[in-house]
Amino acid sequence: MTGDKSPADKPRVLLVDPAVFTGPYDAALTGGLQESGISAAWATRSNKAELLNEIPTDVVYPIYYPGIEQSAKQAGFPVKIRKGLSHVASTQRLIRLCRREMFNVLHFQWLVLSVVDLLAIKKIRSRMPIVLTVHDSTPFNGNPTSRAQRYGYKTALNAVDHLIVHTRRAKDALVADGVPSKDITVIPHGPLPLPAQTNVRSFPHKSSRWTYVLFGRLQDYKGLDTLVDALATMDPIQRARFRVIVAGEPFMDTDALRARAEHLGVADTLEWRTKRLSHQEMAELFEEADSFIFPYKKIDASGVYYTVKGYKKWIIASDLGAFSDEISDDVGALFPAGDQAALAKQLADGVGRKPAGDAGVGSSWSEIGKMHANLYRDLLQRRAAEGQSA
C-alpha cells in the first residue's frame, strides 16, 4: 500500500534501566529523543520518589524488582539472592512486554546480571534491533562484583546489534577487547543541571577553610581510599587550609574508611554526609563547595561531573575518560589515577584556585537525541534491507 509509514519514520524505542541507576540521564535523554521524533518508553523499577527519577511516569513500565526496596549492594546475602531471582522474573516480564507491544528497537542502558540479560537479548533480537550503551568500558568500573554479574558480559557485548559509548577512549578500549569498530558509535554525555530550586541557602560566611567536595554514590571506584591516603601524606599545616566534604549514598563500607582516616590522623579534614541527598540538599552543597574532586580509579563519563561543571568551580580529577577530554589547565587539574602524592599536590595547589576559562556545555540533549535517532533509523533500515534480501 502506498502512504504506509515504515518503523523508521517514528520508531518506538523501549529503553531499559532496571534499577534507575541513571535517572537524570534517562530523563534528559527522553526529552532529546522525543524532540527527534522518537517514541520513547522505559522499562525500570517502580518510579519511587526517593530514586530522584525524573522520567515522565506516562512512559514508564515498572516491571523490575516489584516489592524490593532495599539495594542489594547495601544488604546482606539473602537480599542479594532475592534481587537476583527477581531480576530473572523481571527479565521474563521484559520479554513478554517486547512480544506484546509494538516496539521497534530495544535499548539497554545497563546490564545487571549479564547472563540473564544475554538470554533476553537472544530471545528478543530476532524481533527488533538491540542497542546497548556501555557507560563504563571497564565492567562495573572495576568494582568487586559477584561472578554472577560478570559472567556473560563480554558475550553480551557481541550479541547486540550496536554499542554506544561516550568517549573515543572507551571505543578504543572495546575495539582492543575484540568488538568491531563498525559496531560502536561514540555519542557524548550531555549536561545534567539540577532542576531549579527555591530557597537555596547561600553561604556568605563560608568556612575559613577552602571546601573541596566529593559527591555521588560512594563506591570503591570513586577512589575514597586514595583520597584518605593522599591526605595522610600532606604536611598538617597544608592540610589545615582546607576541608573535604564527602557526600552521597554509601554503596561501600565507609566505616572502614573513617577508621583509617582516624588512624592516619586526618579525620579532622573530612566531613561525612553519607546519605542520599535531595535536589535541595545537592544545590546547597554545590553552593557551599569551592572546588570539586574526582579521584576515580576507573571512569568513562561521570554524571556527577556533568552536573557540577556548570558551577564553574575548580575541578581536580583523575586523568581518565571524559575528564581527560574536557578539563583543561585553566578550569582544573588532572593527576594520574591512584597516585596519592600527585593528588596531595593538587589538593595543596588547588586552595584558592578559580577557573580562568569555561569548561563549556558540550553537546545538547537535542543533538544527543538526534544522534540516537539516526542510529535507530539506520539499524531499522539495515534490518529491513536484510529482510528483503533474505
CSV table of C-alpha atoms in Angstrom, one decimal:
chain,number,residue,atom,x,y,z
A,1,MET,CA,0.0,0.0,0.0
A,2,THR,CA,1.2,3.5,-0.8
A,3,GLY,CA,1.5,6.0,2.0
A,4,ASP,CA,2.2,3.4,4.7
A,5,LYS,CA,4.8,4.6,7.2
A,6,SER,CA,7.8,2.4,8.0
A,7,PRO,CA,9.0,1.9,11.6
A,8,ALA,CA,12.0,4.1,10.7
A,9,ASP,CA,9.6,7.1,10.3
A,10,LYS,CA,8.8,7.3,14.1
A,11,PRO,CA,10.4,4.4,15.8
A,12,ARG,CA,9.0,3.1,19.1
A,13,VAL,CA,12.0,2.5,21.3
A,14,LEU,CA,12.0,0.7,24.7
A,15,LEU,CA,14.9,1.7,26.8
A,16,VAL,CA,15.9,-0.4,29.8
A,17,ASP,CA,17.4,0.9,33.1
A,18,PRO,CA,16.3,-1.8,35.6
A,19,ALA,CA,17.3,-0.1,38.8
A,20,VAL,CA,17.0,3.5,37.5
A,21,PHE,CA,20.8,3.8,38.1
A,22,THR,CA,21.0,7.0,36.0
A,23,GLY,CA,17.6,8.6,36.4
A,24,PRO,CA,18.6,12.2,35.5
A,25,TYR,CA,20.4,11.0,32.4
A,26,ASP,CA,17.4,8.8,31.4
A,27,ALA,CA,15.1,11.8,31.8
A,28,ALA,CA,17.3,14.1,29.7
A,29,LEU,CA,17.7,11.5,27.0
A,30,THR,CA,14.0,11.0,26.9
A,31,GLY,CA,13.5,14.7,26.1
A,32,GLY,CA,16.2,14.6,23.3
A,33,LEU,CA,14.7,11.5,21.8
A,34,GLN,CA,11.2,13.0,21.7
A,35,GLU,CA,12.5,16.1,20.0
A,36,SER,CA,13.9,13.9,17.3
A,37,GLY,CA,10.6,12.1,16.6
A,38,ILE,CA,11.3,9.0,18.7
A,39,SER,CA,8.5,7.5,20.8
A,40,ALA,CA,10.5,6.6,23.9
A,41,ALA,CA,9.4,4.3,26.7
A,42,TRP,CA,11.3,2.9,29.7
A,43,ALA,CA,11.4,-0.5,31.5
A,44,THR,CA,12.5,0.2,35.0
A,45,ARG,CA,11.7,-0.5,38.6
A,46,SER,CA,8.8,1.3,40.4
A,47,ASN,CA,9.0,5.0,39.9
A,48,LYS,CA,9.9,5.8,43.6
A,49,ALA,CA,10.4,9.4,44.5
A,50,GLU,CA,13.5,8.6,46.6
A,51,LEU,CA,15.2,7.4,43.4
A,52,LEU,CA,15.2,11.0,42.2
A,53,ASN,CA,13.8,9.6,39.0
A,54,GLU,CA,12.6,12.3,36.6
A,55,ILE,CA,11.4,10.1,33.8
A,56,PRO,CA,7.8,11.0,33.0
A,57,THR,CA,5.6,8.4,34.6
A,58,ASP,CA,3.5,8.0,31.4
A,59,VAL,CA,6.4,6.4,29.5
A,60,VAL,CA,7.5,4.0,32.3
A,61,TYR,CA,6.8,0.3,32.5
A,62,PRO,CA,7.7,-0.5,36.2
A,63,ILE,CA,8.4,-4.2,35.6
A,64,TYR,CA,11.6,-4.6,37.5
A,65,TYR,CA,12.0,-5.7,41.2
A,66,PRO,CA,8.5,-5.3,42.5
A,67,GLY,CA,8.4,-5.3,46.3
A,68,ILE,CA,12.1,-4.9,46.7
A,69,GLU,CA,13.0,-1.5,48.1
A,70,GLN,CA,16.5,-2.2,49.5
A,71,SER,CA,19.5,-2.1,47.3
A,72,ALA,CA,21.4,-5.4,47.1
A,73,LYS,CA,24.6,-3.5,47.4
A,74,GLN,CA,23.6,-2.3,50.9
A,75,ALA,CA,22.1,-5.5,52.0
A,76,GLY,CA,23.1,-9.0,53.1
A,77,PHE,CA,23.3,-12.2,51.1
A,78,PRO,CA,19.6,-13.1,51.4
A,79,VAL,CA,18.5,-9.8,49.8
A,80,LYS,CA,21.1,-10.2,47.1
A,81,ILE,CA,19.7,-13.7,46.3
A,82,ARG,CA,16.1,-12.3,46.3
A,83,LYS,CA,17.0,-9.5,44.0
A,84,GLY,CA,18.9,-11.9,41.7
A,85,LEU,CA,15.8,-14.1,41.4
A,86,SER,CA,13.6,-11.0,41.0
A,87,HIS,CA,15.9,-10.0,38.1
A,88,VAL,CA,15.2,-13.3,36.4
A,89,ALA,CA,11.4,-12.9,36.8
A,90,SER,CA,11.7,-9.2,35.7
A,91,THR,CA,13.6,-10.2,32.6
A,92,GLN,CA,10.8,-12.6,31.7
A,93,ARG,CA,8.4,-9.7,32.0
A,94,LEU,CA,10.6,-7.7,29.7
A,95,ILE,CA,10.5,-10.5,27.1
A,96,ARG,CA,6.7,-10.6,27.3
A,97,LEU,CA,6.4,-6.8,27.1
A,98,CYS,CA,8.5,-6.8,23.9
A,99,ARG,CA,6.3,-9.5,22.4
A,100,ARG,CA,3.1,-7.7,23.4
A,101,GLU,CA,3.9,-4.1,22.5
A,102,MET,CA,4.9,-2.9,19.0
A,103,PHE,CA,8.4,-1.7,19.8
A,104,ASN,CA,10.8,-1.3,17.0
A,105,VAL,CA,14.1,-1.1,19.0
A,106,LEU,CA,15.2,-2.3,22.4
A,107,HIS,CA,18.0,-0.2,24.1
A,108,PHE,CA,19.7,-1.4,27.2
A,109,GLN,CA,21.3,1.3,29.4
A,110,TRP,CA,22.8,-1.2,31.8
A,111,LEU,CA,23.3,-4.9,32.1
A,112,VAL,CA,22.7,-6.0,35.7
A,113,LEU,CA,23.0,-9.8,35.6
A,114,SER,CA,24.8,-10.3,32.2
A,115,VAL,CA,24.0,-14.0,31.8
A,116,VAL,CA,20.3,-13.4,32.4
A,117,ASP,CA,20.2,-10.2,30.2
A,118,LEU,CA,22.0,-12.2,27.5
A,119,LEU,CA,19.2,-14.7,27.4
A,120,ALA,CA,16.7,-11.8,26.9
A,121,ILE,CA,18.9,-10.4,24.1
A,122,LYS,CA,18.9,-13.7,22.3
A,123,LYS,CA,15.1,-14.1,22.6
A,124,ILE,CA,14.3,-10.6,21.5
A,125,ARG,CA,16.9,-9.8,18.9
A,126,SER,CA,15.0,-11.7,16.1
A,127,ARG,CA,12.1,-9.3,16.6
A,128,MET,CA,14.0,-6.0,16.7
A,129,PRO,CA,17.5,-4.5,16.7
A,130,ILE,CA,19.1,-4.2,20.2
A,131,VAL,CA,21.4,-1.4,21.3
A,132,LEU,CA,23.5,-1.2,24.5
A,133,THR,CA,25.0,1.9,25.9
A,134,VAL,CA,28.3,1.0,27.6
A,135,HIS,CA,28.6,3.8,30.1
A,136,ASP,CA,31.7,2.1,31.6
A,137,SER,CA,34.1,0.3,29.3
A,138,THR,CA,35.6,-1.4,32.3
A,139,PRO,CA,32.7,-3.6,33.6
A,140,PHE,CA,31.2,-2.2,36.8
A,141,ASN,CA,34.1,0.3,36.9
A,142,GLY,CA,36.4,-2.4,38.2
A,143,ASN,CA,34.3,-2.7,41.4
A,144,PRO,CA,34.5,-6.1,43.2
A,145,THR,CA,31.3,-7.8,41.9
A,146,SER,CA,29.9,-11.2,42.0
A,147,ARG,CA,30.9,-13.8,39.4
A,148,ALA,CA,27.2,-14.0,38.5
A,149,GLN,CA,27.2,-10.3,37.5
A,150,ARG,CA,30.4,-10.6,35.3
A,151,TYR,CA,29.6,-13.9,33.7
A,152,GLY,CA,28.5,-13.5,30.1
A,153,TYR,CA,29.3,-9.7,30.0
A,154,LYS,CA,31.7,-9.8,27.0
A,155,THR,CA,29.4,-12.3,25.2
A,156,ALA,CA,26.5,-9.9,25.6
A,157,LEU,CA,28.6,-7.0,24.1
A,158,ASN,CA,28.9,-9.0,20.9
A,159,ALA,CA,25.3,-10.3,21.0
A,160,VAL,CA,23.6,-6.9,20.5
A,161,ASP,CA,23.3,-5.1,17.2
A,162,HIS,CA,25.2,-1.9,18.2
A,163,LEU,CA,27.0,-0.3,21.1
A,164,ILE,CA,27.1,3.3,22.2
A,165,VAL,CA,30.0,4.8,24.3
A,166,HIS,CA,30.6,8.3,25.5
A,167,THR,CA,34.3,8.8,24.6
A,168,ARG,CA,36.8,7.9,21.9
A,169,ARG,CA,38.9,6.2,24.6
A,170,ALA,CA,36.0,4.0,25.6
A,171,LYS,CA,35.6,2.9,21.9
A,172,ASP,CA,39.3,2.2,21.6
A,173,ALA,CA,39.1,0.0,24.7
A,174,LEU,CA,36.3,-2.0,23.4
A,175,VAL,CA,37.9,-2.4,20.0
A,176,ALA,CA,41.1,-3.6,21.8
A,177,ASP,CA,38.8,-6.1,23.6
A,178,GLY,CA,37.6,-7.5,20.3
A,179,VAL,CA,34.4,-5.6,19.4
A,180,PRO,CA,34.4,-4.5,15.8
A,181,SER,CA,34.8,-0.7,15.4
A,182,LYS,CA,31.9,-0.5,13.0
A,183,ASP,CA,29.5,-1.8,15.7
A,184,ILE,CA,30.4,1.1,18.1
A,185,THR,CA,29.2,4.7,17.9
A,186,VAL,CA,30.5,7.5,20.1
A,187,ILE,CA,27.7,9.7,21.5
A,188,PRO,CA,28.8,12.2,24.1
A,189,HIS,CA,27.3,12.6,27.6
A,190,GLY,CA,25.1,15.6,28.0
A,191,PRO,CA,24.8,18.2,30.7
A,192,LEU,CA,22.8,17.3,33.8
A,193,PRO,CA,21.9,20.5,35.6
A,194,LEU,CA,19.8,20.2,38.7
A,195,PRO,CA,16.1,21.2,38.5
A,196,ALA,CA,15.6,24.8,39.6
A,197,GLN,CA,15.4,25.0,43.4
A,198,THR,CA,13.9,27.7,45.5
A,199,ASN,CA,15.2,28.9,48.9
A,200,VAL,CA,18.7,27.6,48.4
A,201,ARG,CA,20.8,28.7,51.2
A,202,SER,CA,23.7,30.9,50.3
A,203,PHE,CA,27.0,30.8,52.2
A,204,PRO,CA,28.3,34.4,52.6
A,205,HIS,CA,30.3,33.3,55.6
A,206,LYS,CA,31.8,30.1,54.4
A,207,SER,CA,34.2,28.0,56.4
A,208,SER,CA,37.6,29.7,56.9
A,209,ARG,CA,39.0,26.6,55.2
A,210,TRP,CA,38.7,26.0,51.4
A,211,THR,CA,36.0,23.5,50.8
A,212,TYR,CA,36.6,20.5,48.5
A,213,VAL,CA,33.5,18.3,47.7
A,214,LEU,CA,33.5,14.7,46.6
A,215,PHE,CA,29.9,13.9,45.8
A,216,GLY,CA,27.9,11.0,44.4
A,217,ARG,CA,27.2,7.4,45.1
A,218,LEU,CA,30.1,6.3,47.3
A,219,GLN,CA,31.6,3.3,45.6
A,220,ASP,CA,35.0,1.7,45.5
A,221,TYR,CA,35.9,3.1,42.1
A,222,LYS,CA,35.4,6.7,43.3
A,223,GLY,CA,38.9,6.5,45.0
A,224,LEU,CA,38.0,7.4,48.5
A,225,ASP,CA,40.8,5.3,49.8
A,226,THR,CA,43.2,7.2,47.5
A,227,LEU,CA,41.9,10.4,48.9
A,228,VAL,CA,42.3,9.4,52.6
A,229,ASP,CA,45.9,8.1,51.9
A,230,ALA,CA,46.8,11.3,50.0
A,231,LEU,CA,45.7,13.4,52.9
A,232,ALA,CA,47.9,11.4,55.2
A,233,THR,CA,51.0,12.3,53.1
A,234,MET,CA,50.4,16.0,53.4
A,235,ASP,CA,52.0,18.4,55.8
A,236,PRO,CA,49.5,19.2,58.6
A,237,ILE,CA,49.9,22.9,58.0
A,238,GLN,CA,49.0,22.5,54.3
A,239,ARG,CA,46.1,20.2,55.2
A,240,ALA,CA,44.7,22.7,57.7
A,241,ARG,CA,44.0,25.1,54.9
A,242,PHE,CA,41.1,23.0,53.6
A,243,ARG,CA,38.4,20.5,54.4
A,244,VAL,CA,36.8,17.8,52.3
A,245,ILE,CA,33.1,17.1,52.3
A,246,VAL,CA,32.3,13.5,51.3
A,247,ALA,CA,28.6,13.4,50.4
A,248,GLY,CA,26.4,10.8,48.9
A,249,GLU,CA,24.6,7.5,49.5
A,250,PRO,CA,27.1,4.8,50.5
A,251,PHE,CA,27.4,1.6,48.4
A,252,MET,CA,30.6,0.5,50.2
A,253,ASP,CA,31.9,0.2,53.8
A,254,THR,CA,32.6,3.8,54.8
A,255,ASP,CA,33.1,2.9,58.4
A,256,ALA,CA,36.4,1.2,57.5
A,257,LEU,CA,37.5,4.4,55.7
A,258,ARG,CA,36.5,6.6,58.6
A,259,ALA,CA,38.5,4.3,60.9
A,260,ARG,CA,41.5,4.5,58.6
A,261,ALA,CA,41.2,8.3,58.5
A,262,GLU,CA,41.2,8.4,62.3
A,263,HIS,CA,44.2,6.0,62.4
A,264,LEU,CA,46.1,8.2,60.0
A,265,GLY,CA,45.3,11.4,61.8
A,266,VAL,CA,43.3,13.1,59.0
A,267,ALA,CA,39.8,12.7,60.3
A,268,ASP,CA,39.5,16.4,61.1
A,269,THR,CA,39.9,17.2,57.4
A,270,LEU,CA,37.0,15.1,56.4
A,271,GLU,CA,33.3,15.8,56.8
A,272,TRP,CA,31.0,12.8,56.0
A,273,ARG,CA,27.4,13.3,54.8
A,274,THR,CA,26.6,9.6,54.0
A,275,LYS,CA,23.0,9.7,52.8
A,276,ARG,CA,21.0,10.2,49.6
A,277,LEU,CA,20.7,13.9,49.1
A,278,SER,CA,17.6,15.7,47.9
A,279,HIS,CA,17.8,18.1,45.0
A,280,GLN,CA,17.6,20.9,47.5
A,281,GLU,CA,20.5,19.5,49.5
A,282,MET,CA,22.6,19.0,46.4
A,283,ALA,CA,22.0,22.6,45.3
A,284,GLU,CA,23.1,23.8,48.7
A,285,LEU,CA,26.1,21.5,48.8
A,286,PHE,CA,27.3,22.7,45.4
A,287,GLU,CA,26.8,26.3,46.5
A,288,GLU,CA,28.9,25.6,49.6
A,289,ALA,CA,31.7,24.0,47.6
A,290,ASP,CA,34.8,25.9,46.5
A,291,SER,CA,36.1,23.1,44.4
A,292,PHE,CA,35.1,19.6,43.3
A,293,ILE,CA,37.3,16.5,43.3
A,294,PHE,CA,37.1,13.2,41.4
A,295,PRO,CA,39.9,10.8,42.5
A,296,TYR,CA,38.3,8.0,40.5
A,297,LYS,CA,40.1,4.7,39.7
A,298,LYS,CA,38.1,3.9,36.6
A,299,ILE,CA,35.6,6.0,34.6
A,300,ASP,CA,34.5,6.9,31.1
A,301,ALA,CA,32.0,9.6,31.7
A,302,SER,CA,30.8,10.8,35.1
A,303,GLY,CA,27.2,12.0,35.6
A,304,VAL,CA,28.3,14.0,38.7
A,305,TYR,CA,30.8,15.8,36.6
A,306,TYR,CA,28.2,16.8,34.1
A,307,THR,CA,26.1,18.1,36.9
A,308,VAL,CA,28.7,20.2,38.7
A,309,LYS,CA,30.7,21.6,35.7
A,310,GLY,CA,28.2,24.3,35.2
A,311,TYR,CA,29.0,25.8,38.6
A,312,LYS,CA,32.3,27.0,37.2
A,313,LYS,CA,34.5,25.9,40.2
A,314,TRP,CA,38.0,24.4,40.2
A,315,ILE,CA,38.0,20.7,39.4
A,316,ILE,CA,40.6,18.2,40.4
A,317,ALA,CA,40.2,14.8,38.7
A,318,SER,CA,42.0,11.6,37.7
A,319,ASP,CA,43.4,11.7,34.2
A,320,LEU,CA,40.7,9.4,32.8
A,321,GLY,CA,37.9,9.3,30.2
A,322,ALA,CA,35.9,12.5,29.8
A,323,PHE,CA,37.9,14.2,32.5
A,324,SER,CA,41.0,13.9,30.2
A,325,ASP,CA,39.0,15.2,27.2
A,326,GLU,CA,37.3,18.1,28.8
A,327,ILE,CA,39.4,19.5,31.8
A,328,SER,CA,42.0,22.0,30.5
A,329,ASP,CA,44.6,23.7,32.6
A,330,ASP,CA,42.5,26.8,33.0
A,331,VAL,CA,39.5,25.1,34.6
A,332,GLY,CA,41.1,22.4,36.7
A,333,ALA,CA,43.9,19.9,37.2
A,334,LEU,CA,44.4,16.3,36.3
A,335,PHE,CA,46.6,13.7,38.1
A,336,PRO,CA,47.4,10.0,37.4
A,337,ALA,CA,44.6,7.8,38.7
A,338,GLY,CA,45.6,6.2,42.1
A,339,ASP,CA,48.7,8.5,42.6
A,340,GLN,CA,48.4,9.6,46.2
A,341,ALA,CA,51.3,12.0,46.0
A,342,ALA,CA,50.0,13.7,42.9
A,343,LEU,CA,46.6,14.1,44.4
A,344,ALA,CA,48.1,15.5,47.5
A,345,LYS,CA,50.0,18.1,45.5
A,346,GLN,CA,46.8,19.1,43.5
A,347,LEU,CA,44.9,19.5,46.8
A,348,ALA,CA,47.6,21.7,48.2
A,349,ASP,CA,47.9,23.8,45.0
A,350,GLY,CA,44.2,24.0,44.4
A,351,VAL,CA,43.4,26.0,47.5
A,352,GLY,CA,42.1,29.4,46.4
A,353,ARG,CA,42.2,28.4,42.7
A,354,LYS,CA,39.3,29.5,40.5
A,355,PRO,CA,38.8,28.6,36.8
A,356,ALA,CA,40.1,31.2,34.3
A,357,GLY,CA,38.2,29.6,31.5
A,358,ASP,CA,34.9,27.8,30.8
A,359,ALA,CA,34.6,24.0,30.6
A,360,GLY,CA,31.8,24.6,28.0
A,361,VAL,CA,28.4,22.9,27.9
A,362,GLY,CA,29.3,20.2,25.4
A,363,SER,CA,26.6,18.6,23.3
A,364,SER,CA,23.0,19.5,23.9
A,365,TRP,CA,20.4,16.8,24.6
A,366,SER,CA,18.7,17.8,21.3
A,367,GLU,CA,21.9,16.9,19.5
A,368,ILE,CA,22.4,13.8,21.5
A,369,GLY,CA,18.8,12.8,20.8
A,370,LYS,CA,19.3,13.3,17.1
A,371,MET,CA,22.4,11.1,17.2
A,372,HIS,CA,20.5,8.3,18.9
A,373,ALA,CA,17.6,8.7,16.4
A,374,ASN,CA,19.9,8.5,13.4
A,375,LEU,CA,21.4,5.3,14.8
A,376,TYR,CA,18.0,3.7,15.5
A,377,ARG,CA,16.7,4.5,12.0
A,378,ASP,CA,19.9,3.2,10.4
A,379,LEU,CA,19.6,-0.1,12.3
A,380,LEU,CA,15.9,-0.4,11.2
A,381,GLN,CA,16.8,0.3,7.6
A,382,ARG,CA,19.5,-2.3,7.7
A,383,ARG,CA,17.2,-4.8,9.3
A,384,ALA,CA,14.6,-4.1,6.6
A,385,ALA,CA,17.1,-4.5,3.8
A,386,GLU,CA,18.3,-7.8,5.3
A,387,GLY,CA,14.7,-9.0,5.3
A,388,GLN,CA,14.1,-8.1,1.7
A,389,SER,CA,17.3,-9.9,0.6
A,390,ALA,CA,16.6,-13.0,2.6
